[in-house]
Structure formats: C-alpha cells, structure tokens
C-alpha cells in the first residue's frame, strides 16, 4: 500500500506527512490509554502493564515505520528511523529534561537498564561494521530485549511492594469505549506510519535530500513525539526520573526490537547504508555513552550532561547534512 499520492502538489505532500504525524500521536494516546485500561480492568498488576503493554505501545510508531519501510525496500529509512529515534530521544528529549531539572535516581533504579542500553548500542555497532545486520545477529540482539523484559518485571515487582492495584469501573459502556479506542488507536498508528514513510520519501525527493537523512531527522523526531510529550509533562510535574526512565526504556526497545524484526521479517540480512554505518550508529553510541557513563559514575543525571548531549546532537546534525546532504 502506498500513500504518497503521486502527482500531488508539494503542499499536499507536506500536509499528508503532517497528517501522518498527527495520526501517530493521537493514535498512540488512544492505544496506550485503552491498553492500560484493559489490562487494569482484567486485574493485571500495574507494573506489568508499564513494563510490557504501555512500553511496547510507545515504541509501536517507530517499529511500524521501520518495518513498513523495510518491506517496501527502503532499508535506509528503516535503519535511519530506528537509530535516529534513539539519538533524538537522548540528544534532544533527555537533553531538554536534564537542562530543565537534574535527575537524582539511585544506581539500583537505572543501572542495569543503562548498561543494557549501552550494550545494545555497542553490539549493534559491532555487528553492522560489514554494512548489514544478519539474521543470526538479529536473534542475538533480541536476546538483549528478552533480558530487558525479565529485568524490568523483576525490578518492578521488587519496587511494587504490597501496593494494591485499584481496578477501574467496568461496565458495558466502558468496555465498548475502550475496545473502540484500542482498535482506532492501532489503526491510526498503522495509517500514520504509512503516511510518514511514503510522503517522507516524497519530501526527500522534492528537496533533493537522501531518504536516510529524512528518516534520521523528520521521521525519527516525529515518531519520538510520545516521549517528548511525556518529558514535557514530567517537567511540568517536576518528575524528572519519570522522563529519564521512560527514555532509557523506550531506547532499549527501539534498538533491540526494530532492526532485528526488520531482518527477521524480510528473511535476509538488513542492509545498513553508509550513513547508518559511518555516522548514525556511531553517533548514537557516542551520545548514549555521554549521557549514561557519567550518570553511572556519579549516580546522578546532572544538568551539565544535558548540555553535553544536546551539543553532541547538534554536531551530529551538522555532520550529517555536511557529509550526506548532497
């Protein structure tokens, strides 16, 4: 299915691209709300909801954009979006959070997840030096994701304690409303992902910009908007740990699910173009290390880390357009 509306004027292509962003944002809101309600109403503990359904739902936009792109033969969009979303989450969104307020969390809270994120980026960097991600390598990366899920459930159970889970009101009307929200939200995400891919490629063609750059910037930032909204809400409520924790968890899922799934669905190695191999993945590694290593050392996400990763993200964008923009 192609939704770039061949023959449309540039204005309409931009409008369709914007419509894709709106579908993903609003669809994600509906999907997360409905999934949480369904899980809570069924009696599943909140920590399991947060560690599985909601986390997966916030990663769904990036996942669908990359999978659809891979199926349509646009491997550079698949890779650029997956890695670019992680880089944007850290260099842009975590930067915003830390510059506005420092984040004090114990190493016990974020240490294992931070190490898993660094391990995921390092492994991806090592595996893609030959310009592709093989099926065997994809399976190995998925094992890191499995470790993340297990650790999340164990940590959440430990921190949950004896806290009771309050069930929402359940009646015919609320059941129907949440099932509709679930279905409509999922459909909107799928539609939005398709609009982003097809019209993002059309915009790249109109501007003479490579698909990989559009994927690593416009599409990556667009699919990271749920994390941005979460961060802005957390800043307003002075809950920096919520923002940082959400970004770390979402990034692990982005790195350990999206590209491996693309490779497995295609049934062949996923091609990693020069921009991804030489710039996007190394930059992701450097920016993630700059954010996490000092925090692991100091036991605190300090404000200067926010300025550092923000500066590195700007350098990354400048190098991208200077070296790969032609």
PDB file of C-alpha atoms in Angstrom:
ATOM      1  CA  UNK A   1       0.000   0.000   0.000  1.00  0.00           C
ATOM      2  CA  UNK A   2       1.357   3.412  -0.973  1.00  0.00           C
ATOM      3  CA  UNK A   3       0.034   6.665   0.425  1.00  0.00           C
ATOM      4  CA  UNK A   4       2.244   9.287  -1.157  1.00  0.00           C
ATOM      5  CA  UNK A   5      -0.490  10.344  -3.618  1.00  0.00           C
ATOM      6  CA  UNK A   6       1.687  10.502  -6.726  1.00  0.00           C
ATOM      7  CA  UNK A   7       1.021  13.643  -8.693  1.00  0.00           C
ATOM      8  CA  UNK A   8       0.041  15.674  -5.639  1.00  0.00           C
ATOM      9  CA  UNK A   9       1.471  19.156  -5.230  1.00  0.00           C
ATOM     10  CA  UNK A  10       4.308  19.688  -2.706  1.00  0.00           C
ATOM     11  CA  UNK A  11       1.825  21.375  -0.341  1.00  0.00           C
ATOM     12  CA  UNK A  12      -0.395  18.307  -0.267  1.00  0.00           C
ATOM     13  CA  UNK A  13       2.586  16.021   0.285  1.00  0.00           C
ATOM     14  CA  UNK A  14       3.610  18.106   3.311  1.00  0.00           C
ATOM     15  CA  UNK A  15       0.019  18.057   4.581  1.00  0.00           C
ATOM     16  CA  UNK A  16      -0.174  14.273   4.215  1.00  0.00           C
ATOM     17  CA  UNK A  17       3.155  13.973   6.078  1.00  0.00           C
ATOM     18  CA  UNK A  18       1.776  16.174   8.878  1.00  0.00           C
ATOM     19  CA  UNK A  19      -1.401  14.074   8.915  1.00  0.00           C
ATOM     20  CA  UNK A  20       0.783  11.002   9.440  1.00  0.00           C
ATOM     21  CA  UNK A  21       2.414  12.619  12.470  1.00  0.00           C
ATOM     22  CA  UNK A  22      -0.990  13.549  13.913  1.00  0.00           C
ATOM     23  CA  UNK A  23      -2.315  10.018  13.365  1.00  0.00           C
ATOM     24  CA  UNK A  24       0.686   8.519  15.164  1.00  0.00           C
ATOM     25  CA  UNK A  25       0.476  10.930  18.115  1.00  0.00           C
ATOM     26  CA  UNK A  26      -3.286  10.712  18.654  1.00  0.00           C
ATOM     27  CA  UNK A  27      -3.407   7.017  17.807  1.00  0.00           C
ATOM     28  CA  UNK A  28      -0.633   6.345  20.299  1.00  0.00           C
ATOM     29  CA  UNK A  29      -2.538   8.217  23.020  1.00  0.00           C
ATOM     30  CA  UNK A  30      -5.700   6.213  22.373  1.00  0.00           C
ATOM     31  CA  UNK A  31      -3.854   2.903  22.143  1.00  0.00           C
ATOM     32  CA  UNK A  32      -1.869   3.400  25.370  1.00  0.00           C
ATOM     33  CA  UNK A  33      -4.921   4.579  27.332  1.00  0.00           C
ATOM     34  CA  UNK A  34      -7.071   1.692  26.136  1.00  0.00           C
ATOM     35  CA  UNK A  35      -4.357  -0.930  26.607  1.00  0.00           C
ATOM     36  CA  UNK A  36      -3.746   0.282  30.161  1.00  0.00           C
ATOM     37  CA  UNK A  37      -7.451   0.254  30.980  1.00  0.00           C
ATOM     38  CA  UNK A  38      -7.988  -3.244  29.542  1.00  0.00           C
ATOM     39  CA  UNK A  39      -5.011  -4.609  31.472  1.00  0.00           C
ATOM     40  CA  UNK A  40      -6.035  -2.944  34.749  1.00  0.00           C
ATOM     41  CA  UNK A  41      -9.667  -3.980  34.383  1.00  0.00           C
ATOM     42  CA  UNK A  42      -8.566  -7.591  33.892  1.00  0.00           C
ATOM     43  CA  UNK A  43      -6.624  -7.482  37.164  1.00  0.00           C
ATOM     44  CA  UNK A  44      -3.096  -7.449  35.740  1.00  0.00           C
ATOM     45  CA  UNK A  45      -0.741  -5.573  38.140  1.00  0.00           C
ATOM     46  CA  UNK A  46       0.229  -2.059  37.075  1.00  0.00           C
ATOM     47  CA  UNK A  47       3.949  -2.826  36.994  1.00  0.00           C
ATOM     48  CA  UNK A  48       3.356  -5.497  34.349  1.00  0.00           C
ATOM     49  CA  UNK A  49       1.244  -3.051  32.361  1.00  0.00           C
ATOM     50  CA  UNK A  50       4.001  -0.446  32.421  1.00  0.00           C
ATOM     51  CA  UNK A  51       6.815  -2.865  31.634  1.00  0.00           C
ATOM     52  CA  UNK A  52       5.041  -4.585  28.759  1.00  0.00           C
ATOM     53  CA  UNK A  53       1.893  -3.179  27.126  1.00  0.00           C
ATOM     54  CA  UNK A  54       2.488   0.560  27.570  1.00  0.00           C
ATOM     55  CA  UNK A  55       6.223   0.367  26.805  1.00  0.00           C
ATOM     56  CA  UNK A  56       5.520  -1.641  23.669  1.00  0.00           C
ATOM     57  CA  UNK A  57       2.766   0.784  22.623  1.00  0.00           C
ATOM     58  CA  UNK A  58       5.057   3.826  22.872  1.00  0.00           C
ATOM     59  CA  UNK A  59       7.582   2.028  20.646  1.00  0.00           C
ATOM     60  CA  UNK A  60       4.944   0.984  18.112  1.00  0.00           C
ATOM     61  CA  UNK A  61       5.213   4.104  15.881  1.00  0.00           C
ATOM     62  CA  UNK A  62       8.968   3.632  15.318  1.00  0.00           C
ATOM     63  CA  UNK A  63       8.513  -0.109  14.854  1.00  0.00           C
ATOM     64  CA  UNK A  64       5.772   0.150  12.237  1.00  0.00           C
ATOM     65  CA  UNK A  65       7.523   2.910  10.291  1.00  0.00           C
ATOM     66  CA  UNK A  66      10.720   0.852  10.080  1.00  0.00           C
ATOM     67  CA  UNK A  67       9.015  -2.480   9.321  1.00  0.00           C
ATOM     68  CA  UNK A  68       6.860  -0.956   6.568  1.00  0.00           C
ATOM     69  CA  UNK A  69       9.909   0.804   5.132  1.00  0.00           C
ATOM     70  CA  UNK A  70      11.916  -2.443   5.104  1.00  0.00           C
ATOM     71  CA  UNK A  71       9.074  -4.327   3.413  1.00  0.00           C
ATOM     72  CA  UNK A  72       8.903  -1.624   0.736  1.00  0.00           C
ATOM     73  CA  UNK A  73      12.639  -1.873   0.101  1.00  0.00           C
ATOM     74  CA  UNK A  74      13.598   1.352   1.901  1.00  0.00           C
ATOM     75  CA  UNK A  75      16.198  -0.098   4.261  1.00  0.00           C
ATOM     76  CA  UNK A  76      17.807   3.312   4.776  1.00  0.00           C
ATOM     77  CA  UNK A  77      14.526   4.671   6.179  1.00  0.00           C
ATOM     78  CA  UNK A  78      14.143   1.592   8.419  1.00  0.00           C
ATOM     79  CA  UNK A  79      17.651   1.955   9.870  1.00  0.00           C
ATOM     80  CA  UNK A  80      17.626   5.762   9.980  1.00  0.00           C
ATOM     81  CA  UNK A  81      14.331   5.865  11.855  1.00  0.00           C
ATOM     82  CA  UNK A  82      15.254   3.140  14.366  1.00  0.00           C
ATOM     83  CA  UNK A  83      18.668   4.545  15.268  1.00  0.00           C
ATOM     84  CA  UNK A  84      17.705   8.178  14.714  1.00  0.00           C
ATOM     85  CA  UNK A  85      14.821   7.877  17.180  1.00  0.00           C
ATOM     86  CA  UNK A  86      17.209   6.713  19.898  1.00  0.00           C
ATOM     87  CA  UNK A  87      19.654   9.529  19.137  1.00  0.00           C
ATOM     88  CA  UNK A  88      16.821  12.090  19.164  1.00  0.00           C
ATOM     89  CA  UNK A  89      15.421  10.679  22.403  1.00  0.00           C
ATOM     90  CA  UNK A  90      18.775  11.153  24.142  1.00  0.00           C
ATOM     91  CA  UNK A  91      20.330  14.153  22.389  1.00  0.00           C
ATOM     92  CA  UNK A  92      17.135  16.194  22.143  1.00  0.00           C
ATOM     93  CA  UNK A  93      14.486  14.977  24.590  1.00  0.00           C
ATOM     94  CA  UNK A  94      16.692  13.833  27.502  1.00  0.00           C
ATOM     95  CA  UNK A  95      18.744  16.992  26.957  1.00  0.00           C
ATOM     96  CA  UNK A  96      15.594  19.093  27.411  1.00  0.00           C
ATOM     97  CA  UNK A  97      14.662  17.191  30.559  1.00  0.00           C
ATOM     98  CA  UNK A  98      18.091  17.477  32.213  1.00  0.00           C
ATOM     99  CA  UNK A  99      18.660  21.114  31.279  1.00  0.00           C
ATOM    100  CA  UNK A 100      15.336  21.993  32.921  1.00  0.00           C
ATOM    101  CA  UNK A 101      15.991  19.923  36.050  1.00  0.00           C
ATOM    102  CA  UNK A 102      18.582  17.443  37.296  1.00  0.00           C
ATOM    103  CA  UNK A 103      17.531  13.858  37.883  1.00  0.00           C
ATOM    104  CA  UNK A 104      18.527  12.037  41.062  1.00  0.00           C
ATOM    105  CA  UNK A 105      17.957   8.283  40.881  1.00  0.00           C
ATOM    106  CA  UNK A 106      19.816   5.518  42.664  1.00  0.00           C
ATOM    107  CA  UNK A 107      22.040   3.277  40.537  1.00  0.00           C
ATOM    108  CA  UNK A 108      19.778   0.443  41.639  1.00  0.00           C
ATOM    109  CA  UNK A 109      16.913   2.072  39.761  1.00  0.00           C
ATOM    110  CA  UNK A 110      18.614   2.780  36.434  1.00  0.00           C
ATOM    111  CA  UNK A 111      21.977   0.978  36.492  1.00  0.00           C
ATOM    112  CA  UNK A 112      21.003  -2.309  34.856  1.00  0.00           C
ATOM    113  CA  UNK A 113      18.832  -0.642  32.208  1.00  0.00           C
ATOM    114  CA  UNK A 114      21.567   1.898  31.413  1.00  0.00           C
ATOM    115  CA  UNK A 115      24.081  -0.939  30.972  1.00  0.00           C
ATOM    116  CA  UNK A 116      21.621  -2.849  28.760  1.00  0.00           C
ATOM    117  CA  UNK A 117      21.152   0.230  26.568  1.00  0.00           C
ATOM    118  CA  UNK A 118      24.907   0.719  26.209  1.00  0.00           C
ATOM    119  CA  UNK A 119      25.350  -2.991  25.472  1.00  0.00           C
ATOM    120  CA  UNK A 120      22.636  -2.841  22.794  1.00  0.00           C
ATOM    121  CA  UNK A 121      24.298   0.110  21.027  1.00  0.00           C
ATOM    122  CA  UNK A 122      27.759  -1.487  21.265  1.00  0.00           C
ATOM    123  CA  UNK A 123      26.532  -4.796  19.866  1.00  0.00           C
ATOM    124  CA  UNK A 124      24.656  -3.054  17.048  1.00  0.00           C
ATOM    125  CA  UNK A 125      27.771  -1.006  16.254  1.00  0.00           C
ATOM    126  CA  UNK A 126      29.958  -4.147  16.141  1.00  0.00           C
ATOM    127  CA  UNK A 127      27.501  -6.194  14.086  1.00  0.00           C
ATOM    128  CA  UNK A 128      26.949  -3.536  11.399  1.00  0.00           C
ATOM    129  CA  UNK A 129      30.606  -2.853  10.538  1.00  0.00           C
ATOM    130  CA  UNK A 130      30.149  -5.021   7.439  1.00  0.00           C
ATOM    131  CA  UNK A 131      27.167  -2.963   6.228  1.00  0.00           C
ATOM    132  CA  UNK A 132      24.425  -5.381   7.209  1.00  0.00           C
ATOM    133  CA  UNK A 133      22.644  -6.991  10.142  1.00  0.00           C
ATOM    134  CA  UNK A 134      22.320 -10.755   9.651  1.00  0.00           C
ATOM    135  CA  UNK A 135      19.529 -12.982  10.913  1.00  0.00           C
ATOM    136  CA  UNK A 136      21.828 -14.619  13.481  1.00  0.00           C
ATOM    137  CA  UNK A 137      22.942 -11.225  14.758  1.00  0.00           C
ATOM    138  CA  UNK A 138      19.305 -10.136  14.927  1.00  0.00           C
ATOM    139  CA  UNK A 139      18.440 -13.117  17.114  1.00  0.00           C
ATOM    140  CA  UNK A 140      21.347 -12.256  19.436  1.00  0.00           C
ATOM    141  CA  UNK A 141      20.106  -8.662  19.804  1.00  0.00           C
ATOM    142  CA  UNK A 142      16.595  -9.942  20.555  1.00  0.00           C
ATOM    143  CA  UNK A 143      18.114 -11.845  23.498  1.00  0.00           C
ATOM    144  CA  UNK A 144      19.129  -8.473  24.958  1.00  0.00           C
ATOM    145  CA  UNK A 145      15.485  -7.410  24.641  1.00  0.00           C
ATOM    146  CA  UNK A 146      14.414 -10.578  26.469  1.00  0.00           C
ATOM    147  CA  UNK A 147      16.872  -9.741  29.248  1.00  0.00           C
ATOM    148  CA  UNK A 148      15.428  -6.231  29.460  1.00  0.00           C
ATOM    149  CA  UNK A 149      11.869  -7.565  29.828  1.00  0.00           C
ATOM    150  CA  UNK A 150      12.887 -10.030  32.550  1.00  0.00           C
ATOM    151  CA  UNK A 151      14.865  -7.380  34.444  1.00  0.00           C
ATOM    152  CA  UNK A 152      12.004  -4.877  34.156  1.00  0.00           C
ATOM    153  CA  UNK A 153       9.485  -7.322  35.585  1.00  0.00           C
ATOM    154  CA  UNK A 154      11.792  -8.347  38.444  1.00  0.00           C
ATOM    155  CA  UNK A 155      12.677  -4.735  39.304  1.00  0.00           C
ATOM    156  CA  UNK A 156       9.077  -3.570  39.053  1.00  0.00           C
ATOM    157  CA  UNK A 157       7.865  -6.420  41.262  1.00  0.00           C
ATOM    158  CA  UNK A 158      10.536  -5.556  43.806  1.00  0.00           C
ATOM    159  CA  UNK A 159       9.578  -1.871  43.837  1.00  0.00           C
ATOM    160  CA  UNK A 160       5.856  -2.503  43.741  1.00  0.00           C
ATOM    161  CA  UNK A 161       5.850  -3.956  47.246  1.00  0.00           C
ATOM    162  CA  UNK A 162       2.456  -4.642  48.720  1.00  0.00           C
ATOM    163  CA  UNK A 163       0.729  -1.772  46.951  1.00  0.00           C
ATOM    164  CA  UNK A 164      -2.793  -2.660  45.852  1.00  0.00           C
ATOM    165  CA  UNK A 165      -3.846  -2.262  42.247  1.00  0.00           C
ATOM    166  CA  UNK A 166      -7.049  -0.247  42.009  1.00  0.00           C
ATOM    167  CA  UNK A 167      -9.338  -1.513  39.274  1.00  0.00           C
ATOM    168  CA  UNK A 168     -11.274   0.976  37.156  1.00  0.00           C
ATOM    169  CA  UNK A 169     -15.046   0.830  36.859  1.00  0.00           C
ATOM    170  CA  UNK A 170     -16.120  -1.925  34.462  1.00  0.00           C
ATOM    171  CA  UNK A 171     -19.478  -1.865  32.677  1.00  0.00           C
ATOM    172  CA  UNK A 172     -20.787  -2.351  29.165  1.00  0.00           C
ATOM    173  CA  UNK A 173     -20.217   1.253  28.163  1.00  0.00           C
ATOM    174  CA  UNK A 174     -16.603   1.497  29.396  1.00  0.00           C
ATOM    175  CA  UNK A 175     -15.733  -1.861  27.825  1.00  0.00           C
ATOM    176  CA  UNK A 176     -17.129  -0.765  24.455  1.00  0.00           C
ATOM    177  CA  UNK A 177     -15.437   2.653  24.620  1.00  0.00           C
ATOM    178  CA  UNK A 178     -12.016   1.185  25.404  1.00  0.00           C
ATOM    179  CA  UNK A 179     -12.242  -1.540  22.772  1.00  0.00           C
ATOM    180  CA  UNK A 180     -13.070   1.144  20.187  1.00  0.00           C
ATOM    181  CA  UNK A 181     -10.171   3.310  21.422  1.00  0.00           C
ATOM    182  CA  UNK A 182      -7.840   0.302  21.209  1.00  0.00           C
ATOM    183  CA  UNK A 183      -8.836  -0.566  17.636  1.00  0.00           C
ATOM    184  CA  UNK A 184      -8.977   3.036  16.381  1.00  0.00           C
ATOM    185  CA  UNK A 185      -5.656   3.856  18.058  1.00  0.00           C
ATOM    186  CA  UNK A 186      -3.911   0.867  16.500  1.00  0.00           C
ATOM    187  CA  UNK A 187      -5.395   1.663  13.070  1.00  0.00           C
ATOM    188  CA  UNK A 188      -4.354   5.329  13.340  1.00  0.00           C
ATOM    189  CA  UNK A 189      -0.773   4.306  14.169  1.00  0.00           C
ATOM    190  CA  UNK A 190      -0.637   1.995  11.157  1.00  0.00           C
ATOM    191  CA  UNK A 191      -2.090   4.665   8.843  1.00  0.00           C
ATOM    192  CA  UNK A 192       0.177   7.351  10.256  1.00  0.00           C
ATOM    193  CA  UNK A 193       3.265   5.185   9.815  1.00  0.00           C
ATOM    194  CA  UNK A 194       2.402   4.570   6.169  1.00  0.00           C
ATOM    195  CA  UNK A 195       1.771   8.280   5.535  1.00  0.00           C
ATOM    196  CA  UNK A 196       5.108   9.172   7.149  1.00  0.00           C
ATOM    197  CA  UNK A 197       7.106   6.704   5.069  1.00  0.00           C
ATOM    198  CA  UNK A 198       5.597   7.432   1.672  1.00  0.00           C
ATOM    199  CA  UNK A 199       5.330  11.192   1.988  1.00  0.00           C
ATOM    200  CA  UNK A 200       8.649  11.428   3.830  1.00  0.00           C
ATOM    201  CA  UNK A 201      10.269   9.821   0.796  1.00  0.00           C
ATOM    202  CA  UNK A 202       8.373  12.225  -1.480  1.00  0.00           C
ATOM    203  CA  UNK A 203       9.594  15.223   0.541  1.00  0.00           C
ATOM    204  CA  UNK A 204      13.156  13.886   0.315  1.00  0.00           C
ATOM    205  CA  UNK A 205      12.836  13.667  -3.469  1.00  0.00           C
ATOM    206  CA  UNK A 206      11.394  17.194  -3.721  1.00  0.00           C
ATOM    207  CA  UNK A 207      14.205  18.654  -1.612  1.00  0.00           C
ATOM    208  CA  UNK A 208      16.922  16.513  -3.163  1.00  0.00           C
ATOM    209  CA  UNK A 209      17.741  15.147   0.309  1.00  0.00           C
ATOM    210  CA  UNK A 210      18.556  11.438   0.757  1.00  0.00           C
ATOM    211  CA  UNK A 211      15.889   9.233   2.390  1.00  0.00           C
ATOM    212  CA  UNK A 212      18.322   8.350   5.178  1.00  0.00           C
ATOM    213  CA  UNK A 213      18.562  11.996   6.308  1.00  0.00           C
ATOM    214  CA  UNK A 214      14.784  12.463   6.298  1.00  0.00           C
ATOM    215  CA  UNK A 215      14.464   9.212   8.299  1.00  0.00           C
ATOM    216  CA  UNK A 216      17.101  10.221  10.861  1.00  0.00           C
ATOM    217  CA  UNK A 217      15.611  13.687  11.374  1.00  0.00           C
ATOM    218  CA  UNK A 218      11.978  14.397  10.430  1.00  0.00           C
ATOM    219  CA  UNK A 219      10.658  10.843  10.766  1.00  0.00           C
ATOM    220  CA  UNK A 220      12.804   9.906  13.778  1.00  0.00           C
ATOM    221  CA  UNK A 221      11.821  13.034  15.705  1.00  0.00           C
ATOM    222  CA  UNK A 222       8.195  12.641  14.606  1.00  0.00           C
ATOM    223  CA  UNK A 223       7.932   9.089  15.916  1.00  0.00           C
ATOM    224  CA  UNK A 224       9.662  10.209  19.147  1.00  0.00           C
ATOM    225  CA  UNK A 225       6.925  12.748  19.915  1.00  0.00           C
ATOM    226  CA  UNK A 226       5.237  10.457  22.517  1.00  0.00           C
ATOM    227  CA  UNK A 227       8.480  10.550  24.538  1.00  0.00           C
ATOM    228  CA  UNK A 228       8.647  14.332  24.075  1.00  0.00           C
ATOM    229  CA  UNK A 229       5.085  14.741  25.370  1.00  0.00           C
ATOM    230  CA  UNK A 230       5.924  12.507  28.348  1.00  0.00           C
ATOM    231  CA  UNK A 231       9.025  14.596  29.061  1.00  0.00           C
ATOM    232  CA  UNK A 232       7.174  17.931  28.892  1.00  0.00           C
ATOM    233  CA  UNK A 233       4.515  16.546  31.233  1.00  0.00           C
ATOM    234  CA  UNK A 234       7.185  15.255  33.625  1.00  0.00           C
ATOM    235  CA  UNK A 235       8.954  18.632  33.614  1.00  0.00           C
ATOM    236  CA  UNK A 236       5.684  20.383  34.417  1.00  0.00           C
ATOM    237  CA  UNK A 237       5.052  17.965  37.288  1.00  0.00           C
ATOM    238  CA  UNK A 238       8.728  18.066  38.393  1.00  0.00           C
ATOM    239  CA  UNK A 239       9.152  14.310  37.892  1.00  0.00           C
ATOM    240  CA  UNK A 240      12.468  14.088  36.060  1.00  0.00           C
ATOM    241  CA  UNK A 241      13.003  10.422  36.896  1.00  0.00           C
ATOM    242  CA  UNK A 242       9.796   9.560  35.005  1.00  0.00           C
ATOM    243  CA  UNK A 243      11.136  11.244  31.885  1.00  0.00           C
ATOM    244  CA  UNK A 244      14.631   9.747  32.034  1.00  0.00           C
ATOM    245  CA  UNK A 245      13.325   6.287  32.878  1.00  0.00           C
ATOM    246  CA  UNK A 246      10.846   6.379  30.008  1.00  0.00           C
ATOM    247  CA  UNK A 247      13.563   7.437  27.534  1.00  0.00           C
ATOM    248  CA  UNK A 248      16.003   4.707  28.612  1.00  0.00           C
ATOM    249  CA  UNK A 249      13.337   2.004  28.422  1.00  0.00           C
ATOM    250  CA  UNK A 250      11.990   3.181  25.055  1.00  0.00           C
ATOM    251  CA  UNK A 251      15.509   3.335  23.612  1.00  0.00           C
ATOM    252  CA  UNK A 252      16.300  -0.239  24.623  1.00  0.00           C
ATOM    253  CA  UNK A 253      13.132  -1.407  22.887  1.00  0.00           C
ATOM    254  CA  UNK A 254      13.913   0.675  19.786  1.00  0.00           C
ATOM    255  CA  UNK A 255      17.411  -0.794  19.435  1.00  0.00           C
ATOM    256  CA  UNK A 256      16.700  -4.405  20.379  1.00  0.00           C
ATOM    257  CA  UNK A 257      13.390  -4.856  18.554  1.00  0.00           C
ATOM    258  CA  UNK A 258      13.094  -2.739  15.424  1.00  0.00           C
ATOM    259  CA  UNK A 259      16.106  -3.590  13.264  1.00  0.00           C
ATOM    260  CA  UNK A 260      16.189  -7.280  14.294  1.00  0.00           C
ATOM    261  CA  UNK A 261      12.479  -7.601  13.487  1.00  0.00           C
ATOM    262  CA  UNK A 262      13.020  -5.972  10.083  1.00  0.00           C
ATOM    263  CA  UNK A 263      15.729  -8.529   9.304  1.00  0.00           C
ATOM    264  CA  UNK A 264      13.654 -11.483  10.516  1.00  0.00           C
ATOM    265  CA  UNK A 265      10.509 -10.371   8.671  1.00  0.00           C
ATOM    266  CA  UNK A 266      12.476  -9.925   5.450  1.00  0.00           C
ATOM    267  CA  UNK A 267      14.123 -13.313   5.995  1.00  0.00           C
ATOM    268  CA  UNK A 268      17.510 -11.934   4.951  1.00  0.00           C
ATOM    269  CA  UNK A 269      20.218  -9.593   6.285  1.00  0.00           C
ATOM    270  CA  UNK A 270      19.116  -5.975   6.699  1.00  0.00           C
ATOM    271  CA  UNK A 271      21.285  -3.656   4.631  1.00  0.00           C
ATOM    272  CA  UNK A 272      22.871  -0.765   6.518  1.00  0.00           C
ATOM    273  CA  UNK A 273      23.819   2.069   4.163  1.00  0.00           C
ATOM    274  CA  UNK A 274      26.945   4.213   4.559  1.00  0.00           C
ATOM    275  CA  UNK A 275      25.183   6.929   6.567  1.00  0.00           C
ATOM    276  CA  UNK A 276      23.918   4.410   9.091  1.00  0.00           C
ATOM    277  CA  UNK A 277      27.204   2.516   9.300  1.00  0.00           C
ATOM    278  CA  UNK A 278      29.569   5.504   9.344  1.00  0.00           C
ATOM    279  CA  UNK A 279      27.516   8.173  11.149  1.00  0.00           C
ATOM    280  CA  UNK A 280      24.104   7.289  12.611  1.00  0.00           C
ATOM    281  CA  UNK A 281      25.089   4.245  14.677  1.00  0.00           C
ATOM    282  CA  UNK A 282      28.484   5.656  15.858  1.00  0.00           C
ATOM    283  CA  UNK A 283      26.781   8.944  16.804  1.00  0.00           C
ATOM    284  CA  UNK A 284      24.090   7.021  18.693  1.00  0.00           C
ATOM    285  CA  UNK A 285      26.813   5.179  20.610  1.00  0.00           C
ATOM    286  CA  UNK A 286      28.734   8.370  21.459  1.00  0.00           C
ATOM    287  CA  UNK A 287      25.654  10.332  22.577  1.00  0.00           C
ATOM    288  CA  UNK A 288      24.258   7.443  24.658  1.00  0.00           C
ATOM    289  CA  UNK A 289      27.665   6.915  26.301  1.00  0.00           C
ATOM    290  CA  UNK A 290      27.954  10.651  27.037  1.00  0.00           C
ATOM    291  CA  UNK A 291      24.567  10.543  28.777  1.00  0.00           C
ATOM    292  CA  UNK A 292      24.886   7.276  30.690  1.00  0.00           C
ATOM    293  CA  UNK A 293      28.545   6.744  31.635  1.00  0.00           C
ATOM    294  CA  UNK A 294      28.846   9.947  33.761  1.00  0.00           C
ATOM    295  CA  UNK A 295      25.481   9.185  35.375  1.00  0.00           C
ATOM    296  CA  UNK A 296      26.592   5.652  36.243  1.00  0.00           C
ATOM    297  CA  UNK A 297      29.857   7.044  37.632  1.00  0.00           C
ATOM    298  CA  UNK A 298      28.251   9.854  39.664  1.00  0.00           C
ATOM    299  CA  UNK A 299      24.974   8.120  40.469  1.00  0.00           C
ATOM    300  CA  UNK A 300      23.057  11.138  39.190  1.00  0.00           C
ATOM    301  CA  UNK A 301      21.956  12.700  35.898  1.00  0.00           C
ATOM    302  CA  UNK A 302      23.367  16.228  36.281  1.00  0.00           C
ATOM    303  CA  UNK A 303      22.412  19.322  34.307  1.00  0.00           C
ATOM    304  CA  UNK A 304      25.771  19.538  32.527  1.00  0.00           C
ATOM    305  CA  UNK A 305      25.105  16.139  30.976  1.00  0.00           C
ATOM    306  CA  UNK A 306      22.042  17.663  29.316  1.00  0.00           C
ATOM    307  CA  UNK A 307      24.125  20.453  27.754  1.00  0.00           C
ATOM    308  CA  UNK A 308      26.771  17.930  26.652  1.00  0.00           C
ATOM    309  CA  UNK A 309      24.407  15.558  24.858  1.00  0.00           C
ATOM    310  CA  UNK A 310      22.488  18.472  23.343  1.00  0.00           C
ATOM    311  CA  UNK A 311      25.722  19.866  21.915  1.00  0.00           C
ATOM    312  CA  UNK A 312      26.729  16.456  20.562  1.00  0.00           C
ATOM    313  CA  UNK A 313      23.327  16.106  18.892  1.00  0.00           C
ATOM    314  CA  UNK A 314      23.771  19.457  17.144  1.00  0.00           C
ATOM    315  CA  UNK A 315      27.235  18.366  15.945  1.00  0.00           C
ATOM    316  CA  UNK A 316      25.707  15.109  14.671  1.00  0.00           C
ATOM    317  CA  UNK A 317      23.097  17.017  12.643  1.00  0.00           C
ATOM    318  CA  UNK A 318      25.718  19.383  11.206  1.00  0.00           C
ATOM    319  CA  UNK A 319      27.992  16.484  10.163  1.00  0.00           C
ATOM    320  CA  UNK A 320      25.006  14.623   8.666  1.00  0.00           C
ATOM    321  CA  UNK A 321      23.939  17.485   6.414  1.00  0.00           C
ATOM    322  CA  UNK A 322      27.532  18.416   5.562  1.00  0.00           C
ATOM    323  CA  UNK A 323      28.657  14.900   4.615  1.00  0.00           C
ATOM    324  CA  UNK A 324      25.496  13.159   3.451  1.00  0.00           C
ATOM    325  CA  UNK A 325      23.164  16.003   2.442  1.00  0.00           C
ATOM    326  CA  UNK A 326      24.205  16.107  -1.172  1.00  0.00           C
TER     327      UNK A 326
END
